[in-house]
PDB file of C-alpha atoms and ligand atoms in Angstrom:
ATOM      1  CA  MET A   1      13.581   1.504 -19.074  1.00 37.00           C
ATOM      2  CA  ALA A   2      14.006   5.400 -20.225  1.00 42.00           C
ATOM      3  CA  LYS A   3      15.633   7.262 -17.224  1.00 44.00           C
ATOM      4  CA  ASP A   4      14.316  10.922 -17.732  1.00 48.00           C
ATOM      5  CA  GLY A   5      15.935  13.301 -14.927  1.00 56.00           C
ATOM      6  CA  LYS A   6      14.832  12.230 -11.672  1.00 71.00           C
ATOM      7  CA  TYR A   7      12.222   9.613 -12.809  1.00 83.00           C
ATOM      8  CA  ARG A   8      12.766   6.004 -14.706  1.00 90.00           C
ATOM      9  CA  LYS A   9       9.831   6.515 -17.082  1.00 90.00           C
ATOM     10  CA  PRO A  10       7.952   3.443 -18.701  1.00 90.00           C
ATOM     11  CA  GLU A  11       9.454   3.037 -22.129  1.00 87.00           C
ATOM     12  CA  ARG A  12       6.171   2.906 -23.678  1.00 87.00           C
ATOM     13  CA  ARG A  13       2.723   3.928 -22.251  1.00 90.00           C
ATOM     14  CA  GLU A  14      -0.671   4.805 -23.405  1.00 93.00           C
ATOM     15  CA  PHE A  15      -3.846   5.888 -21.752  1.00 96.00           C
ATOM     16  CA  LEU A  16      -5.627   2.561 -20.564  1.00 97.00           C
ATOM     17  CA  VAL A  17      -9.303   2.105 -19.493  1.00 98.00           C
ATOM     18  CA  ALA A  18      -9.719  -0.180 -16.539  1.00 98.00           C
ATOM     19  CA  GLN A  19     -12.594  -1.538 -14.555  1.00 98.00           C
ATOM     20  CA  VAL A  20     -13.078  -1.905 -10.787  1.00 98.00           C
ATOM     21  CA  VAL A  21     -13.176  -5.619  -9.903  1.00 97.00           C
ATOM     22  CA  ALA A  22     -13.319  -5.341  -6.099  1.00 98.00           C
ATOM     23  CA  ARG A  23     -13.335  -3.102  -3.230  1.00 98.00           C
ATOM     24  CA  LYS A  24     -12.167  -3.682   0.333  1.00 98.00           C
ATOM     25  CA  ARG A  25     -11.854  -1.665   3.600  1.00 98.00           C
ATOM     26  CA  ILE A  26      -8.390  -3.012   4.605  1.00 98.00           C
ATOM     27  CA  SER A  27      -7.830  -0.768   7.548  1.00 98.00           C
ATOM     28  CA  PRO A  28      -9.672   2.417   9.401  1.00 97.00           C
ATOM     29  CA  ASN A  29      -8.360   4.776   6.766  1.00 97.00           C
ATOM     30  CA  PHE A  30      -7.824   2.821   3.931  1.00 98.00           C
ATOM     31  CA  VAL A  31      -9.773   1.306   0.978  1.00 98.00           C
ATOM     32  CA  ARG A  32      -8.083  -1.177  -1.471  1.00 98.00           C
ATOM     33  CA  VAL A  33      -9.775  -1.099  -4.940  1.00 98.00           C
ATOM     34  CA  THR A  34      -8.665  -3.703  -7.429  1.00 98.00           C
ATOM     35  CA  ILE A  35      -8.870  -2.718 -11.034  1.00 98.00           C
ATOM     36  CA  GLY A  36      -8.757  -5.168 -14.141  1.00 97.00           C
ATOM     37  CA  GLY A  37      -9.710  -5.879 -17.684  1.00 96.00           C
ATOM     38  CA  PRO A  38      -8.151  -6.618 -21.047  1.00 95.00           C
ATOM     39  CA  ALA A  39      -6.424  -3.177 -21.242  1.00 96.00           C
ATOM     40  CA  LEU A  40      -4.195  -3.714 -18.546  1.00 97.00           C
ATOM     41  CA  ASN A  41      -2.326  -6.298 -20.528  1.00 96.00           C
ATOM     42  CA  GLY A  42      -0.815  -3.194 -21.789  1.00 95.00           C
ATOM     43  CA  PHE A  43       0.560  -2.139 -18.358  1.00 96.00           C
ATOM     44  CA  ARG A  44       4.152  -3.169 -17.357  1.00 96.00           C
ATOM     45  CA  PRO A  45       4.819  -3.603 -13.747  1.00 97.00           C
ATOM     46  CA  MET A  46       8.218  -1.758 -12.637  1.00 97.00           C
ATOM     47  CA  GLY A  47       7.960  -2.416  -8.891  1.00 97.00           C
ATOM     48  CA  TYR A  48       9.126   0.173  -6.037  1.00 98.00           C
ATOM     49  CA  ASP A  49       7.326   3.120  -5.915  1.00 98.00           C
ATOM     50  CA  GLN A  50       5.681   2.853  -9.479  1.00 98.00           C
ATOM     51  CA  TRP A  51       2.979   5.497  -9.935  1.00 98.00           C
ATOM     52  CA  PHE A  52       0.512   6.319 -12.515  1.00 98.00           C
ATOM     53  CA  ARG A  53      -2.110   9.012 -13.259  1.00 97.00           C
ATOM     54  CA  LEU A  54      -5.574   8.137 -12.407  1.00 98.00           C
ATOM     55  CA  PHE A  55      -8.588   9.266 -14.110  1.00 98.00           C
ATOM     56  CA  LEU A  56     -12.113   9.500 -13.064  1.00 98.00           C
ATOM     57  CA  PRO A  57     -15.319  10.047 -14.993  1.00 97.00           C
ATOM     58  CA  THR A  58     -17.578  12.955 -14.788  1.00 95.00           C
ATOM     59  CA  ASP A  59     -21.311  12.528 -14.927  1.00 93.00           C
ATOM     60  CA  LYS A  60     -21.006  12.499 -18.890  1.00 93.00           C
ATOM     61  CA  GLY A  61     -18.702   9.398 -18.573  1.00 95.00           C
ATOM     62  CA  LEU A  62     -14.908   8.809 -19.027  1.00 97.00           C
ATOM     63  CA  ARG A  63     -13.199  10.734 -21.667  1.00 96.00           C
ATOM     64  CA  LEU A  64      -9.209  10.536 -22.121  1.00 96.00           C
ATOM     65  CA  PRO A  65      -6.752  12.742 -24.050  1.00 94.00           C
ATOM     66  CA  ARG A  66      -6.160  10.678 -27.320  1.00 89.00           C
ATOM     67  CA  ARG A  67      -2.319  11.735 -27.278  1.00 84.00           C
ATOM     68  CA  SER A  68       0.224   9.677 -25.245  1.00 77.00           C
ATOM     69  CA  SER A  69       2.994  11.855 -26.041  1.00 81.00           C
ATOM     70  CA  GLY A  70       4.096  14.944 -24.131  1.00 82.00           C
ATOM     71  CA  LEU A  71       1.129  16.770 -25.695  1.00 90.00           C
ATOM     72  CA  TRP A  72      -1.265  14.903 -23.614  1.00 94.00           C
ATOM     73  CA  MET A  73      -1.417  17.394 -20.669  1.00 94.00           C
ATOM     74  CA  ALA A  74      -1.911  20.331 -23.102  1.00 94.00           C
ATOM     75  CA  GLU A  75      -4.923  18.307 -24.490  1.00 95.00           C
ATOM     76  CA  TYR A  76      -6.332  17.357 -21.184  1.00 96.00           C
ATOM     77  CA  LEU A  77      -6.370  21.024 -19.908  1.00 96.00           C
ATOM     78  CA  LEU A  78      -7.975  21.980 -23.151  1.00 95.00           C
ATOM     79  CA  MET A  79     -10.984  19.660 -22.658  1.00 96.00           C
ATOM     80  CA  PRO A  80     -14.180  21.369 -21.595  1.00 96.00           C
ATOM     81  CA  ARG A  81     -14.460  21.133 -17.646  1.00 94.00           C
ATOM     82  CA  SER A  82     -17.846  19.516 -17.844  1.00 94.00           C
ATOM     83  CA  THR A  83     -15.937  16.311 -19.775  1.00 95.00           C
ATOM     84  CA  ARG A  84     -12.400  16.692 -18.466  1.00 97.00           C
ATOM     85  CA  PRO A  85     -11.819  13.700 -16.100  1.00 97.00           C
ATOM     86  CA  ILE A  86     -10.735  14.287 -12.517  1.00 97.00           C
ATOM     87  CA  GLY A  87      -6.947  13.394 -12.496  1.00 97.00           C
ATOM     88  CA  ARG A  88      -5.126  12.503  -9.488  1.00 98.00           C
ATOM     89  CA  ASN A  89      -1.743  10.334  -8.659  1.00 98.00           C
ATOM     90  CA  TYR A  90      -1.619   6.763  -7.097  1.00 98.00           C
ATOM     91  CA  THR A  91       0.786   3.966  -6.644  1.00 98.00           C
ATOM     92  CA  VAL A  92       0.785   0.540  -7.784  1.00 98.00           C
ATOM     93  CA  ARG A  93       0.207  -1.456  -4.342  1.00 98.00           C
ATOM     94  CA  HIS A  94       0.196  -4.904  -6.164  1.00 97.00           C
ATOM     95  CA  HIS A  95       0.375  -5.953  -9.668  1.00 97.00           C
ATOM     96  CA  ARG A  96      -0.771  -9.616 -10.271  1.00 97.00           C
ATOM     97  CA  THR A  97      -0.264 -10.955 -14.050  1.00 94.00           C
ATOM     98  CA  GLU A  98      -3.226 -13.484 -13.192  1.00 90.00           C
ATOM     99  CA  GLY A  99      -6.036 -12.075 -11.269  1.00 85.00           C
ATOM    100  CA  THR A 100      -7.597 -13.328  -8.039  1.00 88.00           C
ATOM    101  CA  TYR A 101     -11.094 -12.268  -9.085  1.00 88.00           C
ATOM    102  CA  GLY A 102     -11.030 -12.992 -12.645  1.00 84.00           C
ATOM    103  CA  GLU A 103      -8.920 -13.605 -15.596  1.00 86.00           C
ATOM    104  CA  GLY A 104      -6.135 -11.462 -16.695  1.00 92.00           C
ATOM    105  CA  PRO A 105      -4.063  -8.876 -14.962  1.00 97.00           C
ATOM    106  CA  GLU A 106      -5.135  -6.842 -11.749  1.00 98.00           C
ATOM    107  CA  LEU A 107      -3.829  -3.920  -9.991  1.00 98.00           C
ATOM    108  CA  ASP A 108      -4.428  -3.176  -6.191  1.00 98.00           C
ATOM    109  CA  ILE A 109      -4.714   0.510  -5.426  1.00 98.00           C
ATOM    110  CA  ASP A 110      -4.765   1.628  -1.520  1.00 98.00           C
ATOM    111  CA  PHE A 111      -6.626   5.060  -1.290  1.00 98.00           C
ATOM    112  CA  VAL A 112      -6.450   6.910   1.736  1.00 98.00           C
ATOM    113  CA  LEU A 113      -9.691   7.986   3.102  1.00 97.00           C
ATOM    114  CA  HIS A 114      -8.464  11.637   4.040  1.00 95.00           C
ATOM    115  CA  GLU A 115     -10.871  14.599   4.730  1.00 89.00           C
ATOM    116  CA  ASP A 116     -10.378  18.052   3.653  1.00 86.00           C
ATOM    117  CA  ALA A 117     -10.603  21.271   5.668  1.00 85.00           C
ATOM    118  CA  LYS A 118     -14.431  20.957   5.936  1.00 90.00           C
ATOM    119  CA  GLY A 119     -14.290  17.069   6.820  1.00 90.00           C
ATOM    120  CA  GLU A 120     -15.475  16.127   3.539  1.00 94.00           C
ATOM    121  CA  LEU A 121     -13.474  13.276   1.543  1.00 95.00           C
ATOM    122  CA  GLY A 122     -11.671  14.485  -1.540  1.00 95.00           C
ATOM    123  CA  PRO A 123     -13.168  13.213  -4.904  1.00 96.00           C
ATOM    124  CA  ALA A 124     -10.708  10.378  -5.348  1.00 98.00           C
ATOM    125  CA  ALA A 125     -10.933   9.227  -1.595  1.00 98.00           C
ATOM    126  CA  LYS A 126     -14.708   9.499  -2.061  1.00 97.00           C
ATOM    127  CA  TRP A 127     -14.539   7.618  -5.569  1.00 98.00           C
ATOM    128  CA  ALA A 128     -12.662   4.897  -3.897  1.00 98.00           C
ATOM    129  CA  ARG A 129     -15.065   4.629  -1.077  1.00 98.00           C
ATOM    130  CA  ASP A 130     -18.036   4.090  -3.216  1.00 97.00           C
ATOM    131  CA  ALA A 131     -16.237   2.040  -6.135  1.00 98.00           C
ATOM    132  CA  ALA A 132     -18.324  -0.845  -7.536  1.00 98.00           C
ATOM    133  CA  PRO A 133     -17.559  -3.628  -9.466  1.00 97.00           C
ATOM    134  CA  GLY A 134     -17.707  -2.387 -13.397  1.00 97.00           C
ATOM    135  CA  ASP A 135     -16.981   1.035 -12.604  1.00 98.00           C
ATOM    136  CA  GLU A 136     -14.272   2.618 -15.291  1.00 98.00           C
ATOM    137  CA  LEU A 137     -11.202   4.584 -14.613  1.00 98.00           C
ATOM    138  CA  GLY A 138      -8.445   5.589 -16.860  1.00 98.00           C
ATOM    139  CA  ILE A 139      -4.786   5.246 -15.794  1.00 98.00           C
ATOM    140  CA  PHE A 140      -1.529   6.544 -17.396  1.00 97.00           C
ATOM    141  CA  ASP A 141       1.745   5.057 -16.119  1.00 97.00           C
ATOM    142  CA  GLU A 142       4.467   7.305 -14.923  1.00 96.00           C
ATOM    143  CA  GLY A 143       7.228   5.028 -13.695  1.00 97.00           C
ATOM    144  CA  ILE A 144       9.622   5.199 -10.620  1.00 98.00           C
ATOM    145  CA  THR A 145      11.212   7.680  -8.599  1.00 98.00           C
ATOM    146  CA  PHE A 146      13.156   5.539  -6.212  1.00 97.00           C
ATOM    147  CA  LEU A 147      16.844   5.756  -7.722  1.00 96.00           C
ATOM    148  CA  PRO A 148      19.676   5.062  -5.050  1.00 95.00           C
ATOM    149  CA  PRO A 149      22.876   5.751  -6.531  1.00 93.00           C
ATOM    150  CA  GLU A 150      25.429   2.691  -6.334  1.00 91.00           C
ATOM    151  CA  SER A 151      27.579   4.597  -4.000  1.00 92.00           C
ATOM    152  CA  ALA A 152      24.703   4.588  -1.176  1.00 96.00           C
ATOM    153  CA  ARG A 153      25.446   2.215   1.587  1.00 96.00           C
ATOM    154  CA  TRP A 154      22.156   2.981   3.356  1.00 98.00           C
ATOM    155  CA  ARG A 155      18.721   3.925   2.860  1.00 98.00           C
ATOM    156  CA  LEU A 156      16.149   6.061   4.463  1.00 98.00           C
ATOM    157  CA  LEU A 157      12.643   5.939   3.579  1.00 98.00           C
ATOM    158  CA  VAL A 158      10.025   8.259   5.187  1.00 98.00           C
ATOM    159  CA  GLY A 159       6.347   9.022   4.465  1.00 98.00           C
ATOM    160  CA  ASP A 160       2.990   9.595   5.507  1.00 98.00           C
ATOM    161  CA  GLU A 161       0.042   7.051   4.850  1.00 98.00           C
ATOM    162  CA  SER A 162      -0.296   8.749   1.225  1.00 98.00           C
ATOM    163  CA  ALA A 163       3.304   7.212   0.739  1.00 98.00           C
ATOM    164  CA  LEU A 164       2.634   3.684   2.409  1.00 98.00           C
ATOM    165  CA  PRO A 165       2.078   1.979  -0.615  1.00 98.00           C
ATOM    166  CA  ALA A 166       5.166   3.324  -2.217  1.00 98.00           C
ATOM    167  CA  ILE A 167       7.454   2.349   0.521  1.00 98.00           C
ATOM    168  CA  VAL A 168       5.986  -0.976   1.276  1.00 98.00           C
ATOM    169  CA  GLY A 169       6.513  -1.139  -2.542  1.00 98.00           C
ATOM    170  CA  ILE A 170      10.029  -0.209  -2.552  1.00 98.00           C
ATOM    171  CA  LEU A 171      10.849  -2.779   0.292  1.00 97.00           C
ATOM    172  CA  GLY A 172       9.077  -5.540  -1.288  1.00 96.00           C
ATOM    173  CA  SER A 173      11.177  -4.828  -4.658  1.00 96.00           C
ATOM    174  CA  THR A 174      14.658  -4.408  -3.070  1.00 93.00           C
ATOM    175  CA  ALA A 175      16.430  -7.938  -3.287  1.00 87.00           C
ATOM    176  CA  ASP A 176      19.467  -6.909  -1.412  1.00 91.00           C
ATOM    177  CA  THR A 177      20.080  -6.239   2.428  1.00 92.00           C
ATOM    178  CA  VAL A 178      21.223  -2.822   2.109  1.00 96.00           C
ATOM    179  CA  ARG A 179      20.572  -1.350   5.544  1.00 97.00           C
ATOM    180  CA  THR A 180      17.226   0.767   5.174  1.00 98.00           C
ATOM    181  CA  GLU A 181      15.357   2.585   8.079  1.00 98.00           C
ATOM    182  CA  ALA A 182      11.935   3.275   6.980  1.00 98.00           C
ATOM    183  CA  TYR A 183       9.532   5.641   8.887  1.00 98.00           C
ATOM    184  CA  ILE A 184       5.847   5.807   8.335  1.00 98.00           C
ATOM    185  CA  GLU A 185       3.234   7.962   9.855  1.00 98.00           C
ATOM    186  CA  VAL A 186      -0.371   6.906  10.189  1.00 98.00           C
ATOM    187  CA  ARG A 187      -3.226   8.362  11.605  1.00 96.00           C
ATOM    188  CA  ASP A 188      -4.039   5.138  13.344  1.00 97.00           C
ATOM    189  CA  PRO A 189      -1.726   2.219  14.444  1.00 97.00           C
ATOM    190  CA  ALA A 190      -4.253  -0.217  12.779  1.00 98.00           C
ATOM    191  CA  ASP A 191      -3.430   1.357   9.135  1.00 98.00           C
ATOM    192  CA  ALA A 192       0.132  -0.251   9.680  1.00 98.00           C
ATOM    193  CA  GLN A 193       0.624  -3.007   7.071  1.00 97.00           C
ATOM    194  CA  ALA A 194       2.505  -6.342   7.266  1.00 95.00           C
ATOM    195  CA  VAL A 195       5.995  -5.903   5.783  1.00 95.00           C
ATOM    196  CA  GLU A 196       8.018  -8.981   4.989  1.00 92.00           C
ATOM    197  CA  PRO A 197      10.821  -8.950   7.277  1.00 92.00           C
ATOM    198  CA  ARG A 198      14.357  -8.509   5.819  1.00 92.00           C
ATOM    199  CA  GLU A 199      17.642  -8.702   7.405  1.00 94.00           C
ATOM    200  CA  GLY A 200      18.912  -5.078   7.773  1.00 95.00           C
ATOM    201  CA  THR A 201      15.429  -3.217   7.126  1.00 97.00           C
ATOM    202  CA  THR A 202      13.660  -1.730  10.127  1.00 97.00           C
ATOM    203  CA  VAL A 203      10.302  -0.252   9.637  1.00 98.00           C
ATOM    204  CA  HIS A 204       9.163   2.312  12.381  1.00 98.00           C
ATOM    205  CA  TRP A 205       5.539   2.980  12.492  1.00 98.00           C
ATOM    206  CA  VAL A 206       4.989   6.380  13.843  1.00 98.00           C
ATOM    207  CA  THR A 207       1.366   7.290  14.993  1.00 98.00           C
ATOM    208  CA  ARG A 208       0.358  10.906  14.533  1.00 96.00           C
ATOM    209  CA  GLY A 209      -1.148  12.403  17.666  1.00 90.00           C
ATOM    210  CA  ALA A 210      -4.453  14.086  18.028  1.00 89.00           C
ATOM    211  CA  GLY A 211      -4.191  17.857  16.829  1.00 89.00           C
ATOM    212  CA  SER A 212      -0.888  17.310  15.470  1.00 93.00           C
ATOM    213  CA  GLN A 213      -0.136  18.198  11.681  1.00 94.00           C
ATOM    214  CA  PRO A 214       0.237  15.266   9.212  1.00 96.00           C
ATOM    215  CA  GLY A 215       3.927  14.659   8.805  1.00 98.00           C
ATOM    216  CA  ASP A 216       5.051  16.057  11.970  1.00 97.00           C
ATOM    217  CA  ALA A 217       5.439  13.013  14.027  1.00 98.00           C
ATOM    218  CA  ALA A 218       7.567  11.332  11.052  1.00 98.00           C
ATOM    219  CA  LEU A 219       9.864  14.312  10.918  1.00 98.00           C
ATOM    220  CA  ALA A 220      10.205  14.356  14.663  1.00 98.00           C
ATOM    221  CA  ALA A 221      11.168  10.634  14.506  1.00 98.00           C
ATOM    222  CA  VAL A 222      13.723  11.178  11.866  1.00 98.00           C
ATOM    223  CA  ARG A 223      14.997  14.365  13.290  1.00 98.00           C
ATOM    224  CA  ALA A 224      15.588  12.162  16.853  1.00 98.00           C
ATOM    225  CA  ALA A 225      16.961   8.900  15.088  1.00 98.00           C
ATOM    226  CA  VAL A 226      20.404   7.740  15.454  1.00 96.00           C
ATOM    227  CA  LEU A 227      21.291   6.978  11.764  1.00 96.00           C
ATOM    228  CA  PRO A 228      23.950   5.035   9.954  1.00 95.00           C
ATOM    229  CA  ASP A 229      27.218   6.640   9.003  1.00 92.00           C
ATOM    230  CA  GLY A 230      28.568   6.902   5.643  1.00 90.00           C
ATOM    231  CA  PRO A 231      26.838   7.812   2.253  1.00 96.00           C
ATOM    232  CA  GLY A 232      23.196   7.218   2.452  1.00 97.00           C
ATOM    233  CA  TYR A 233      20.276   7.769   0.047  1.00 98.00           C
ATOM    234  CA  ALA A 234      16.981   9.292   1.267  1.00 98.00           C
ATOM    235  CA  TRP A 235      13.448   8.919  -0.227  1.00 98.00           C
ATOM    236  CA  ALA A 236      10.746  11.002   1.086  1.00 98.00           C
ATOM    237  CA  ALA A 237       7.027  11.473   0.070  1.00 98.00           C
ATOM    238  CA  GLY A 238       3.865  12.685   1.588  1.00 98.00           C
ATOM    239  CA  GLY A 239       2.345  15.875   2.392  1.00 98.00           C
ATOM    240  CA  GLN A 240       4.709  18.664   1.032  1.00 97.00           C
ATOM    241  CA  ARG A 241       5.397  19.723   4.419  1.00 97.00           C
ATOM    242  CA  LEU A 242       6.987  16.340   5.433  1.00 98.00           C
ATOM    243  CA  ALA A 243       8.803  15.732   2.040  1.00 98.00           C
ATOM    244  CA  THR A 244      10.706  19.235   2.271  1.00 98.00           C
ATOM    245  CA  GLY A 245      10.987  18.928   6.067  1.00 98.00           C
ATOM    246  CA  VAL A 246      12.964  15.963   5.821  1.00 98.00           C
ATOM    247  CA  ARG A 247      15.069  16.900   2.733  1.00 98.00           C
ATOM    248  CA  ARG A 248      15.923  20.348   4.521  1.00 98.00           C
ATOM    249  CA  HIS A 249      16.805  18.265   7.679  1.00 98.00           C
ATOM    250  CA  LEU A 250      18.903  15.939   6.212  1.00 98.00           C
ATOM    251  CA  VAL A 251      20.771  18.422   3.649  1.00 97.00           C
ATOM    252  CA  ALA A 252      21.192  21.057   6.609  1.00 97.00           C
ATOM    253  CA  ASP A 253      21.731  18.587   9.587  1.00 97.00           C
ATOM    254  CA  ARG A 254      23.173  15.541   8.326  1.00 96.00           C
ATOM    255  CA  GLY A 255      25.579  16.252   5.701  1.00 95.00           C
ATOM    256  CA  PHE A 256      23.312  14.868   2.711  1.00 96.00           C
ATOM    257  CA  GLY A 257      24.125  16.306  -0.799  1.00 94.00           C
ATOM    258  CA  LYS A 258      20.901  17.532  -2.662  1.00 93.00           C
ATOM    259  CA  GLU A 259      21.397  14.653  -5.189  1.00 93.00           C
ATOM    260  CA  SER A 260      20.992  12.007  -2.268  1.00 96.00           C
ATOM    261  CA  VAL A 261      17.687  12.881  -1.469  1.00 97.00           C
ATOM    262  CA  THR A 262      14.676  12.046  -3.712  1.00 97.00           C
ATOM    263  CA  PHE A 263      11.584  14.016  -2.292  1.00 97.00           C
ATOM    264  CA  THR A 264       8.073  14.348  -3.747  1.00 97.00           C
ATOM    265  CA  GLY A 265       5.084  16.401  -2.022  1.00 98.00           C
ATOM    266  CA  TYR A 266       2.252  13.913  -2.858  1.00 98.00           C
ATOM    267  CA  TRP A 267      -0.474  16.318  -1.618  1.00 98.00           C
ATOM    268  CA  ARG A 268      -0.455  19.790   0.034  1.00 94.00           C
TER     269      ARG A 268
HETATM  270  C1  FAD B 301       3.490   9.883  -7.209  1.00 85.07           C
HETATM  271  C2  FAD B 301       2.216   9.990  -6.312  1.00 85.07           C
HETATM  272  C3  FAD B 301       1.721   8.770  -5.676  1.00 85.07           C
HETATM  273  C4  FAD B 301       0.628   8.721  -5.010  1.00 85.07           C
HETATM  274  N1  FAD B 301       0.301   7.559  -4.398  1.00 85.07           N
HETATM  275  C5  FAD B 301      -0.804   7.512  -3.471  1.00 85.07           C
HETATM  276  C6  FAD B 301      -1.424   6.281  -2.882  1.00 85.07           C
HETATM  277  O1  FAD B 301      -1.216   5.127  -3.333  1.00 85.07           O
HETATM  278  N2  FAD B 301      -2.365   6.441  -2.264  1.00 85.07           N
HETATM  279  C7  FAD B 301      -3.062   7.599  -1.775  1.00 85.07           C
HETATM  280  O2  FAD B 301      -3.940   7.348  -0.878  1.00 85.07           O
HETATM  281  N3  FAD B 301      -2.679   8.440  -2.058  1.00 85.07           N
HETATM  282  C8  FAD B 301      -1.498   8.762  -3.142  1.00 85.07           C
HETATM  283  N4  FAD B 301      -1.083   9.798  -3.548  1.00 85.07           N
HETATM  284  C9  FAD B 301      -1.610  11.280  -2.957  1.00 85.07           C
HETATM  285  C10 FAD B 301      -2.641  11.443  -3.596  1.00 85.07           C
HETATM  286  O3  FAD B 301      -2.771  11.960  -5.080  1.00 85.07           O
HETATM  287  C11 FAD B 301      -3.554  12.802  -3.120  1.00 85.07           C
HETATM  288  O4  FAD B 301      -3.653  12.419  -1.755  1.00 85.07           O
HETATM  289  C12 FAD B 301      -4.653  13.321  -3.867  1.00 85.07           C
HETATM  290  O5  FAD B 301      -4.613  14.632  -3.481  1.00 85.07           O
HETATM  291  C13 FAD B 301      -5.896  12.767  -3.291  1.00 85.07           C
HETATM  292  O6  FAD B 301      -6.935  13.149  -4.288  1.00 85.07           O
HETATM  293  P1  FAD B 301      -8.499  13.417  -3.553  1.00 85.07           P
HETATM  294  O7  FAD B 301      -9.327  13.731  -4.799  1.00 85.07           O
HETATM  295  O8  FAD B 301      -8.884  12.308  -2.596  1.00 85.07           O
HETATM  296  O9  FAD B 301      -8.417  14.683  -2.825  1.00 85.07           O
HETATM  297  P2  FAD B 301      -8.034  16.282  -3.343  1.00 85.07           P
HETATM  298  O10 FAD B 301      -9.288  16.932  -4.025  1.00 85.07           O
HETATM  299  O11 FAD B 301      -6.622  16.256  -3.983  1.00 85.07           O
HETATM  300  O12 FAD B 301      -7.968  16.978  -2.081  1.00 85.07           O
HETATM  301  C14 FAD B 301      -8.870  17.479  -1.136  1.00 85.07           C
HETATM  302  C15 FAD B 301      -8.249  17.943   0.139  1.00 85.07           C
HETATM  303  O13 FAD B 301      -7.547  16.784   0.890  1.00 85.07           O
HETATM  304  C16 FAD B 301      -6.266  17.274   1.371  1.00 85.07           C
HETATM  305  N5  FAD B 301      -5.737  16.200   1.120  1.00 85.07           N
HETATM  306  C17 FAD B 301      -5.346  15.535  -0.082  1.00 85.07           C
HETATM  307  N6  FAD B 301      -4.790  14.467   0.339  1.00 85.07           N
HETATM  308  C18 FAD B 301      -4.420  14.186   1.442  1.00 85.07           C
HETATM  309  C19 FAD B 301      -3.988  13.084   2.295  1.00 85.07           C
HETATM  310  N7  FAD B 301      -3.367  12.038   1.890  1.00 85.07           N
HETATM  311  N8  FAD B 301      -4.183  13.248   3.579  1.00 85.07           N
HETATM  312  C20 FAD B 301      -4.582  14.443   4.159  1.00 85.07           C
HETATM  313  N9  FAD B 301      -5.132  15.551   3.542  1.00 85.07           N
HETATM  314  C21 FAD B 301      -5.021  15.261   2.108  1.00 85.07           C
HETATM  315  C22 FAD B 301      -5.819  18.467   0.284  1.00 85.07           C
HETATM  316  O14 FAD B 301      -5.093  19.309   0.904  1.00 85.07           O
HETATM  317  C23 FAD B 301      -7.310  19.343  -0.092  1.00 85.07           C
HETATM  318  O15 FAD B 301      -7.635  20.038   1.181  1.00 85.07           O
HETATM  319  C24 FAD B 301       0.291   9.910  -4.364  1.00 85.07           C
HETATM  320  C25 FAD B 301       0.710  11.220  -4.989  1.00 85.07           C
HETATM  321  C26 FAD B 301       1.737  11.129  -5.765  1.00 85.07           C
HETATM  322  C27 FAD B 301       2.205  12.614  -6.394  1.00 85.07           C
END
């Protein structure tokens, strides 16, 4: 696997066209969309927080950039607005080599049904809510960002619900018993997902109170936490405010080196 700065990128990648095979409301604020199709034979699962770019069709259908090299973004931005697909970022929740809904590989994607300031669903959330078998989408693999240094003796994972798939993916991919404290903020306690218990790992589900800004409850929980001593590695993602708030706190108040914190604003 190629390591490219703060990401571990897939060695080879291309734009893949997949189809929806199933959609299920799994909790009050989450919809799970399962995608499949022969093109997914070209998708290499990496586990952890593996993420990808997701492209949704316009009313003129699904057109994707032809290039997979570093020039794809320029090509994407040069596409006319009327045919340029809606591009967003999502996480592999599960990958199955043999599908449960049909033959061949499948990917599950857990979409948060979040609203914008006007109370409307964002385009990707709305697409997921309404997705039906046969609907097409494009995906482009981006790899993983969870890269703990060998020296880290414990780990901290923090996120809001948009990072729930990534944190649960990280917990499910690590085979060791390194002490891990995970803080996941959800709007509704019923959005919490089952996590396989593992020695050394504690998952703290934090519920956002009515009227509080997304991320504030998780940040407050981390600030109040009694965390292990010794060199740690932290991974934080979710709203920009949460991701940067966690990093600032760890570096300013907990003695973390900046290189020991991977933080990603998943939305703003
Ligand atoms: C690497 C990576 C992996 C991600 N993985 C996932 C994933 O697996 N599941 C998932 O649901 N999201 C994930 N996200 C976040 C997702 O890409 C964003 O939430 C995205 O903005 C949703 O697109 P949209 O079209 O629904 O809304 P947009 O059109 O992008 O946004 C519409 C409005 O909603 C607000 N908004 C956007 N997202 C949220 C949110 N989560 N909560 C509250 N308000 C929001 C925006 O501020 C904006 O006002 C990931 C992001 C990154 C960078």
